[in-house]
XYZ file of C-alpha atoms in Angstrom:
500
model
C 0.804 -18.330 -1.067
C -2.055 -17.131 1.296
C -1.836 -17.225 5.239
C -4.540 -17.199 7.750
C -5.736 -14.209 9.051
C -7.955 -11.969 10.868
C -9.326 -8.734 9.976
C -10.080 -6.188 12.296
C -12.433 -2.763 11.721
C -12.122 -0.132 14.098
C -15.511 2.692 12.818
C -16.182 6.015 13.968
C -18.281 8.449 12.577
C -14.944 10.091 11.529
C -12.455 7.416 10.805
C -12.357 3.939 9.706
C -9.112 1.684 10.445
C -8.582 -1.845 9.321
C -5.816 -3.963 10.372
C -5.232 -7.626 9.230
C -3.378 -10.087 10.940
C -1.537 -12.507 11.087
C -0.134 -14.913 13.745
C -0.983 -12.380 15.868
C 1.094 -9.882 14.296
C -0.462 -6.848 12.208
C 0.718 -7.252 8.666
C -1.359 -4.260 7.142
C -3.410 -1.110 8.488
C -5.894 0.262 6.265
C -7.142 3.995 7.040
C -10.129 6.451 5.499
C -11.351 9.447 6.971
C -14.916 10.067 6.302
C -13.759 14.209 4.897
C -10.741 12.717 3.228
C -11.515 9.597 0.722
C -9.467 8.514 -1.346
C -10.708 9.233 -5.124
C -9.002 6.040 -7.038
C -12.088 4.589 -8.806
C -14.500 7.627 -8.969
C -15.569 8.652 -12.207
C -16.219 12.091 -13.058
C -17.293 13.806 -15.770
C -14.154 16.312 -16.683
C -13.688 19.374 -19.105
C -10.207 20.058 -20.382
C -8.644 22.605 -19.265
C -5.494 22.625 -20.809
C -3.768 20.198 -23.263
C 0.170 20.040 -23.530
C 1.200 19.023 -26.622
C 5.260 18.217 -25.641
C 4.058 16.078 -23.279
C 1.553 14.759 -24.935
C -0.869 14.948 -21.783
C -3.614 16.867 -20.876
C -4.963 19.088 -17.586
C -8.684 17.985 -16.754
C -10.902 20.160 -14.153
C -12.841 17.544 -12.336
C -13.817 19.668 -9.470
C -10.935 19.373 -7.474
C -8.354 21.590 -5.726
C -5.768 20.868 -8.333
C -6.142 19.913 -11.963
C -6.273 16.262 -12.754
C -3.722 14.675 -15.356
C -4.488 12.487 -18.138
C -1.724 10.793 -20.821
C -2.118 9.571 -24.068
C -1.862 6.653 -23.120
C -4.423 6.277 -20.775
C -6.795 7.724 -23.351
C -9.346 5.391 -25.067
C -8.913 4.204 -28.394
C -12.266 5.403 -30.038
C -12.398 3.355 -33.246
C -14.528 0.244 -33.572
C -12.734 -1.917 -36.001
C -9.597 -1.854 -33.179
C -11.761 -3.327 -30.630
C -11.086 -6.558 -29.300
C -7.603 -5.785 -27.028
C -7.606 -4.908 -23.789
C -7.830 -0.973 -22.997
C -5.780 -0.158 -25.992
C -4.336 3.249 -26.265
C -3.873 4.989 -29.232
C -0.616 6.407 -28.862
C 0.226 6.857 -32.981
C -1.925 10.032 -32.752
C -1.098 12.858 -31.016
C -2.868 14.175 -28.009
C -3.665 17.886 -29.605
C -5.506 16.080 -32.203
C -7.589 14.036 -29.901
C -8.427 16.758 -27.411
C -8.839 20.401 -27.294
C -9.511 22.724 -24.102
C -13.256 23.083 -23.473
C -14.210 19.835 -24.661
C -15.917 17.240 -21.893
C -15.376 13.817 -21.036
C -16.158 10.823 -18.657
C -12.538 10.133 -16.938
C -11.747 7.616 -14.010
C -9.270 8.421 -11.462
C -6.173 5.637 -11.294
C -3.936 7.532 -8.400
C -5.096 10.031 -5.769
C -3.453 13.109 -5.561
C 0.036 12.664 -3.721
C 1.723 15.717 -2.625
C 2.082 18.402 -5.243
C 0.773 16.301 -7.776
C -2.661 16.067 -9.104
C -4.947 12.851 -9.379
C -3.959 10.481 -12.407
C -6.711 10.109 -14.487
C -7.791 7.442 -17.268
C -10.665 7.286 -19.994
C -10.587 4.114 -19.944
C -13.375 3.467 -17.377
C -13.497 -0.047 -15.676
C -15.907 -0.759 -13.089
C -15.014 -3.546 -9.883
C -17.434 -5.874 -8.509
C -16.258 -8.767 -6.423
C -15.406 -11.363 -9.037
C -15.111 -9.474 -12.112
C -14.011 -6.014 -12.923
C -16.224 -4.711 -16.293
C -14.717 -2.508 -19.350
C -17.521 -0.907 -21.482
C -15.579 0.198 -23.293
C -13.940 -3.286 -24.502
C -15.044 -6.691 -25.322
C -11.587 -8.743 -24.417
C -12.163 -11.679 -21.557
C -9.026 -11.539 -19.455
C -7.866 -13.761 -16.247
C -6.409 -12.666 -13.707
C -2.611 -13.524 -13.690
C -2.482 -14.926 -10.342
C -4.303 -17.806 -11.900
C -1.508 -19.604 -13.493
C -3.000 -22.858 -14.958
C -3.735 -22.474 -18.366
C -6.053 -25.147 -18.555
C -8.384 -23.303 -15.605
C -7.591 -19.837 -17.278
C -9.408 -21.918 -20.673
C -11.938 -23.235 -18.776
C -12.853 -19.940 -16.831
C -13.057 -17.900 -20.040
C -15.354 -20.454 -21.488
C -17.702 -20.125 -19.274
C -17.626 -16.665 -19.143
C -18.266 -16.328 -23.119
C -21.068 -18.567 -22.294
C -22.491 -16.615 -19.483
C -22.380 -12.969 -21.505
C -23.991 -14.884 -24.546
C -26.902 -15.981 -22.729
C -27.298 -12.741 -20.525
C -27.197 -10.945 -23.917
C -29.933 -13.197 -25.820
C -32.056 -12.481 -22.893
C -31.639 -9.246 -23.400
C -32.166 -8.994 -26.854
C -28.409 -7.079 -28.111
C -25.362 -8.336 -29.377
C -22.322 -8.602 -27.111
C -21.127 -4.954 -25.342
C -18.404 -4.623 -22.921
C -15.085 -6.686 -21.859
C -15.010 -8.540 -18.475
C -11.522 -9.295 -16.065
C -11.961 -12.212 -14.119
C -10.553 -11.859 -10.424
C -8.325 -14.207 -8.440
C -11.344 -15.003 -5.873
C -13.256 -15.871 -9.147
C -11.197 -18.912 -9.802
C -13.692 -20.846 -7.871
C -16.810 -18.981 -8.120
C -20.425 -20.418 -9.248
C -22.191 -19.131 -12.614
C -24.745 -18.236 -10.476
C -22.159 -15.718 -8.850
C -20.816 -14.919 -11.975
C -24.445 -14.000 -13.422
C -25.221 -11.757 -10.349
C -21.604 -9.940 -10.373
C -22.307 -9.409 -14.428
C -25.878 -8.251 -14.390
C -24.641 -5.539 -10.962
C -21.715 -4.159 -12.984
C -23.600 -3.507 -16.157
C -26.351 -1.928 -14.459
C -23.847 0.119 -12.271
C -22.265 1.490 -16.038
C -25.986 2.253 -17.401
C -26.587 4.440 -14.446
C -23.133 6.247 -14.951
C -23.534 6.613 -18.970
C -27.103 7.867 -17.957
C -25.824 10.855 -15.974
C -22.504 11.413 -17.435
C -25.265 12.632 -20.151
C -26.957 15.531 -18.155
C -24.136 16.522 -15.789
C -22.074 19.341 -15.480
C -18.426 19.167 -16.135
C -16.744 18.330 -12.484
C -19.274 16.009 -11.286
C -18.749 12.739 -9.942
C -20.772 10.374 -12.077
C -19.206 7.161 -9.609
C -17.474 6.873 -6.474
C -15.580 3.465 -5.378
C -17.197 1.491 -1.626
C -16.304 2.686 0.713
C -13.334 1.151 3.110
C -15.233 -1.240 5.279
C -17.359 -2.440 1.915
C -14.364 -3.103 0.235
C -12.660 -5.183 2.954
C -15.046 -7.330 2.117
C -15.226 -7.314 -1.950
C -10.586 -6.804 -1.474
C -9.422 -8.454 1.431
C -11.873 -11.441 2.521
C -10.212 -14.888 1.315
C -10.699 -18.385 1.642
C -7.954 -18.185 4.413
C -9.716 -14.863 6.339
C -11.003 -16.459 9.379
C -12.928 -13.470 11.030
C -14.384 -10.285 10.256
C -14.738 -8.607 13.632
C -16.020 -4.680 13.524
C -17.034 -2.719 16.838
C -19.625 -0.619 15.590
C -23.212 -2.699 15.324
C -24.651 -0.039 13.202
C -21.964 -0.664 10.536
C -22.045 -4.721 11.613
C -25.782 -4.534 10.484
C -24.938 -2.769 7.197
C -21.722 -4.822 6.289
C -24.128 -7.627 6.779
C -26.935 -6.411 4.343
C -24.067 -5.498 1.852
C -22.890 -8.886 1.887
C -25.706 -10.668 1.563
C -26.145 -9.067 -1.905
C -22.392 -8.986 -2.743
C -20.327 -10.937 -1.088
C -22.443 -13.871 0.274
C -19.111 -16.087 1.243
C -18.081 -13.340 3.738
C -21.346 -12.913 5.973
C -20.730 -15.827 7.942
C -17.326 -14.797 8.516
C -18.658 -11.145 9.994
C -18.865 -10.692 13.659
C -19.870 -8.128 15.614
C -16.892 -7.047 18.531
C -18.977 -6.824 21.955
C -15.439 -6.497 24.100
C -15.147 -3.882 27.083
C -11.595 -3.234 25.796
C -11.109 -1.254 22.540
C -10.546 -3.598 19.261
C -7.338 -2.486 18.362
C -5.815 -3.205 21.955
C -6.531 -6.376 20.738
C -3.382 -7.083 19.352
C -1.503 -3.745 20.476
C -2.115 -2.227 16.880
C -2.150 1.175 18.115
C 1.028 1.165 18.934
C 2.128 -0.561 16.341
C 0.994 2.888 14.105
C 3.116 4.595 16.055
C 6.053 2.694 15.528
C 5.109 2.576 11.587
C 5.532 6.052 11.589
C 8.925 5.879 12.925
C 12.493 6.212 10.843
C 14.021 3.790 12.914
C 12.994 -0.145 13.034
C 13.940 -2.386 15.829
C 15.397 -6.003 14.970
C 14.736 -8.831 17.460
C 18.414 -9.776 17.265
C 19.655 -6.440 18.030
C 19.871 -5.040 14.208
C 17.738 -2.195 12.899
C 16.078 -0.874 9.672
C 16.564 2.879 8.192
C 13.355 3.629 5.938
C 13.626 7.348 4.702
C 10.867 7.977 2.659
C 10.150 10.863 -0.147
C 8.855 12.044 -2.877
C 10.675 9.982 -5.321
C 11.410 6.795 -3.738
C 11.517 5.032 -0.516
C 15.458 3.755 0.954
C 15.778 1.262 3.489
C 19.138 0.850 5.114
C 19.879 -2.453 6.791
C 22.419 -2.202 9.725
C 23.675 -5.275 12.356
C 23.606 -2.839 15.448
C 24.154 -4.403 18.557
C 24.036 -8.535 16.651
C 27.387 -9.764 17.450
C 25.590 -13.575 18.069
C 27.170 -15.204 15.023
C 30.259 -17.244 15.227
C 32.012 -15.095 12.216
C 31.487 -11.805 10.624
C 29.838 -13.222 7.331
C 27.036 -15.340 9.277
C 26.422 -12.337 11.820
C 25.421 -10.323 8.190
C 24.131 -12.950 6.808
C 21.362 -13.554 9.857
C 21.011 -10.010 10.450
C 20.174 -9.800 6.532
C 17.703 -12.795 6.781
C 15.920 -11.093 9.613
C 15.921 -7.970 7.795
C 14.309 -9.490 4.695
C 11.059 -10.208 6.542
C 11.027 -6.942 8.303
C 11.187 -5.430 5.359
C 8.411 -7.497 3.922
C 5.822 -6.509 6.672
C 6.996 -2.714 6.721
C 6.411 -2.495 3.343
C 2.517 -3.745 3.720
C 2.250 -2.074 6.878
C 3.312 1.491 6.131
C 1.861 1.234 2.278
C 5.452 2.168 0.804
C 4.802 2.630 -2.878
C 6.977 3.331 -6.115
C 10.742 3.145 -6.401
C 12.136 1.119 -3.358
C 16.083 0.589 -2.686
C 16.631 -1.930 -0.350
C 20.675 -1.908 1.098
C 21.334 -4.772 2.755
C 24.689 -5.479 4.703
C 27.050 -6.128 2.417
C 27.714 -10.141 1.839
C 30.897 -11.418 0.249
C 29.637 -14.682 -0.245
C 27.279 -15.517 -3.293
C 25.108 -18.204 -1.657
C 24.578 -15.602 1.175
C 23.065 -13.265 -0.999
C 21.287 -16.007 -3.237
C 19.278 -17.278 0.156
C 18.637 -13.901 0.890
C 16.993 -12.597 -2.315
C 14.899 -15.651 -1.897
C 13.657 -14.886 1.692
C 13.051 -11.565 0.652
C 10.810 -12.967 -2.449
C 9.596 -14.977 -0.580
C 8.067 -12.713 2.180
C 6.806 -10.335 -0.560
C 4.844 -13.272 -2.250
C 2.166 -12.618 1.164
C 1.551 -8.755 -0.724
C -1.444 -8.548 -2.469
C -0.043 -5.383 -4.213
C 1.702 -5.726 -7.629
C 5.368 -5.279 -7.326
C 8.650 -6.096 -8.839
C 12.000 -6.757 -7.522
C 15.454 -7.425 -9.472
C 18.359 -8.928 -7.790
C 21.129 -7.425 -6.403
C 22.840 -4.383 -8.234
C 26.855 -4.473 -8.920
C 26.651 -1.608 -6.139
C 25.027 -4.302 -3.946
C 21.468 -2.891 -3.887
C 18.012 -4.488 -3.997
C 15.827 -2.262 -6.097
C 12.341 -3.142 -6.678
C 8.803 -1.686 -7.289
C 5.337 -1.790 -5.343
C 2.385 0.033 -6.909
C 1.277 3.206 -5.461
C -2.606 4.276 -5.854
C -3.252 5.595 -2.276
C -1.169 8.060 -0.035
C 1.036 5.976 2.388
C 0.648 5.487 6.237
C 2.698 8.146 6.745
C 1.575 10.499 4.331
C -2.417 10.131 5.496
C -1.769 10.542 9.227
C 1.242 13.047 9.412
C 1.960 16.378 8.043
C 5.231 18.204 7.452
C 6.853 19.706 10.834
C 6.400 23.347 11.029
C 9.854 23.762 12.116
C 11.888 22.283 9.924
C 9.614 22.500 6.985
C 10.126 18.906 6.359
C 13.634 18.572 6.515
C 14.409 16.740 9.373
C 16.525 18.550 10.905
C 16.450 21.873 13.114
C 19.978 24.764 13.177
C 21.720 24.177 16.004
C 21.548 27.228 18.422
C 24.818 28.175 17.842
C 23.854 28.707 14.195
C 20.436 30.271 15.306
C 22.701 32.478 17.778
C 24.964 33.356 15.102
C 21.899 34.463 12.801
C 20.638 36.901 15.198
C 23.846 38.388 15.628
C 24.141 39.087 12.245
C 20.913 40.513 12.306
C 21.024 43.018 14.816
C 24.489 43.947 12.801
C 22.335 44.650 10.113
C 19.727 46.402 11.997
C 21.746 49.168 13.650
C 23.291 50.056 10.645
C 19.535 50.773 9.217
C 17.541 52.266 12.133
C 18.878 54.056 15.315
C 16.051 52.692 18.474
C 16.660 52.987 21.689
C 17.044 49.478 22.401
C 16.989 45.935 20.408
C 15.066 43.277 22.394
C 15.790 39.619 21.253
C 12.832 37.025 21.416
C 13.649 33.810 21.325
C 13.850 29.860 22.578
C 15.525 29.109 25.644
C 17.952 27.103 24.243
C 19.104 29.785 22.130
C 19.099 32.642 25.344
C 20.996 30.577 27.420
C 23.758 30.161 24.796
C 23.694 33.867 23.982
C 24.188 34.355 27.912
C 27.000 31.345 28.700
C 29.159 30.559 25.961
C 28.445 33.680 23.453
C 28.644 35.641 25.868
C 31.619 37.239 25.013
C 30.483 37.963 21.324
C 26.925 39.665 22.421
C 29.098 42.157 25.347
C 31.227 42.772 21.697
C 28.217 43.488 19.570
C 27.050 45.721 22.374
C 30.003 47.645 22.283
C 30.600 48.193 18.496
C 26.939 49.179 17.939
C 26.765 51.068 21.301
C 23.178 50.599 22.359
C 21.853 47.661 24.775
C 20.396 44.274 23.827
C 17.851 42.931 25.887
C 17.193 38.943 25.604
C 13.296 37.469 26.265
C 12.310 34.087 25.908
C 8.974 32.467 25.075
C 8.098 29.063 25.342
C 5.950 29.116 22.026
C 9.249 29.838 19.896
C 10.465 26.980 18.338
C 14.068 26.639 17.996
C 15.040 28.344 14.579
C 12.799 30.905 15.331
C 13.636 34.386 16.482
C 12.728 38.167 16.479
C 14.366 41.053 16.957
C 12.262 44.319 18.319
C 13.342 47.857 17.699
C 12.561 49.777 20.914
């Protein structure tokens, strides 16, 4: 089911931020940073560097920091007489006999690098343009599987078959290359059809062409850029404006779309307001509370989201709700609420991969029937592919949402410096404790004059209150003086201990 909406494009020469909303509410925030693109798309032409046999993968060096991965399985199935299904791997022979280090080939990147891990890469290259994405390497005609009736699904690939044979007799060759029609092509022209086909096959000659004289690493492709791809992604029937604050990009989203995406042009406007876009609709601060671990219900309730490497958990909780006449309906509402929440956190903060979703437990069956539906029924605004199964026999939601880009929280934060990424800091009894130990340690090694303690305030103001007693102690056993400094750059597990 699609909503109405607005879409919003904040540009600077460093950043671009989209936000799309809805009912005045943003539902998604799209970021790229002009040094730090995302790479899903690109194609490169990549040597092997290293090929793993019992895991039947393989390292490729496409110019990168870190080597890329590929699978079997995402290796193309080379042999003619199998052609005909859709990006077929061969996974019946092994990778060592497919590939061996040194040896170059044209690879597409499915998932940007993400933490510690390098990019995903495929050799099975496909190529997006608005209505159609292009496989040269296949010749299947798929539909999109958003387009459920099978009698338009018929119709669609009819004329498709129809449009590739003519463009082909034109041409003068025999059929090459497979062709994925795209939800917004349900109702698309074969005018629009013939110009998205002819603009994807060039794009692939110009690829093959240097993918033949470049050096191993090079980028052969790279995907639009953000604000292009707003309008080739994100512009609907339902999208009612396209406003963007920078004219010089207004003029070029404009000449873009006149060539690409001729439905969206009209919808363009250019943002002349004194006050900044994303003020707008408060979106700003809306990041900020997308980046927090804590989400606030309108009824009083609140959301958990922890988020890491391996999967995302969300922890419903009912707070401060007591409104409900009995216990079960207070969790029941509080759950409802929840299940929408959940919904827009999920699109706004770009959670990806395993999700676990624990709601309040319900004790009554209908209460957790209604609010598996809500929940399905919020996701159903995501354009993102995801699953989700009903609730576990430990009472959990688990479900999956396809991760290609870094999340919201993993583009504009970093790890603290303190606490490495833990999330939590030693108290300063435990940091007092430490350095205690230390200088313990010290005199037994070296014989100075004098140990000077630098640390944070916190922690010197414990060591002269309540431990007190244990530094005069330490004092006496080791029988020189400690001296105690503090420095406001210290953070609070950090200390040192000068010999003087």
């Amino acid at each position: 089911m699609a909503y109405s909406h607005d879409i919003l494009i904040n540009w600077t020469p460093q950043e671009t931020r989209v936000a799309v909303v809805e009912n005045g509410a943003v539902q998604e925030l799209h970021v790229e940073r002009t040094l730090e693109r995302g790479l899903v798309g690109n194609v490169y032409a990549g040597r092997v560097a290293r090929v793993l046999p019992g895991m039947q993968s393989a390292f490729i060096d496409i110019g990168l920091e870190r080597a890329a991965f590929l699978h079997v399985a995402d290796l193309h199935r080379e042999d003619p007489s199998q052609r005909g299904s859709i990006r077929s791997p061969d996974n019946a022979t092994p990778i060592e006999k497919r590939l061996h280090e040194g040896q170059t080939l044209m690879v597409q990147v499915l998932k940007d690098p993400i933490g510690t891990k390098g990019a995903r890469l495929s050799s099975q290259i496909s190529i997006a343009g608005r209505l159609l994405v292009f496989l040269p390497q296949d010749d299947h005609i798929g539909i999109s599987q958003k387009i459920g009736s099978p009698e338009l699904r018929d119709q669609l690939r009819a004329r498709m078959l129809q449009l590739l044979g003519e463009a082909d007799s034109k041409e003068g060759r025999t059929r090459s290359g497979g062709f994925i029609l795209r939800t917004n092509a349900e109702d698309a022209t074969d005018e629009e059809l013939g110009a998205d086909i002819a603009y994807l096959r060039k794009t692939w000659a110009t690829i093959r062409e240097q993918g033949l004289k470049a050096a191993p690493g090079s980028l052969l492709h790279q995907d639009l850029n953000l604000a292009q791809r707003v309008l080739r992604d994100l512009v609907i029937d339902e999208t009612a404006n396209i406003r963007i604050d920078s004219l010089i990009q207004f003029d070029a989203l404009r000449a873009f779309g006149a060539e690409f995406t001729p439905t969206s042009v009209d919808k363009l406007q250019h943002y002349k307001g004194e006050r900044p876009i994303f003020d707008l609709y408060n979106i700003d601060q809306e990041i900020e509370k997308a980046l927090a671990r804590r989400v606030d219900l309108k009824s009083g309730g609140y959301l958990i989201i922890d988020q890491t490497e391996a999967l995302t958990t969300i922890d419903v909780n009912t707070g401060g709700y007591v409104g409900a006449r009995n216990f079960d309906d207070t969790i029941f509402k509080t759950n409802l609420e929840a299940s929408q929440a959940i919904a827009r956190q999920l699109r706004l903060r770009n959670l990806g991969g395993i999700i676990i979703v624990d709601f309040i437990d319900m004790l009554r069956e209908d209460h957790r029937d209604n609010v598996l539906a809500e929940f399905r029924k919020q996701m159903s605004r995501d354009r993102t592919k995801l699953t989700i199964s009903g609730f576990s026999p430990l009472g959990l939601v688990e479900m999956t949402r396809k991760r290609t880009r870094e999340s919201l929280a993993h583009m504009l934060c970093q790890p603290c410096p303190t606490c490495e990424g833990r999330g939590q800091v030693k108290t300063p009894r435990t940091v007092c404790y430490n350095i205690l130990r230390e200088i313990l340690r010290e005199a037994r090694q070296f014989n100075p004059r004098e140990f000077r303690v630098v640390a944070s305030a916190t922690v010197v103001e414990m060591l002269l209150d309540e431990e007190s007693q244990h530094l005069a102690g330490l004092i006496d056993f080791i029988g020189k003086p400690i001296s105690l400094q503090t420095e406001p750059w210290v953070s609070p597990e950090q200390y040192d201990i000068v010999l003087l």
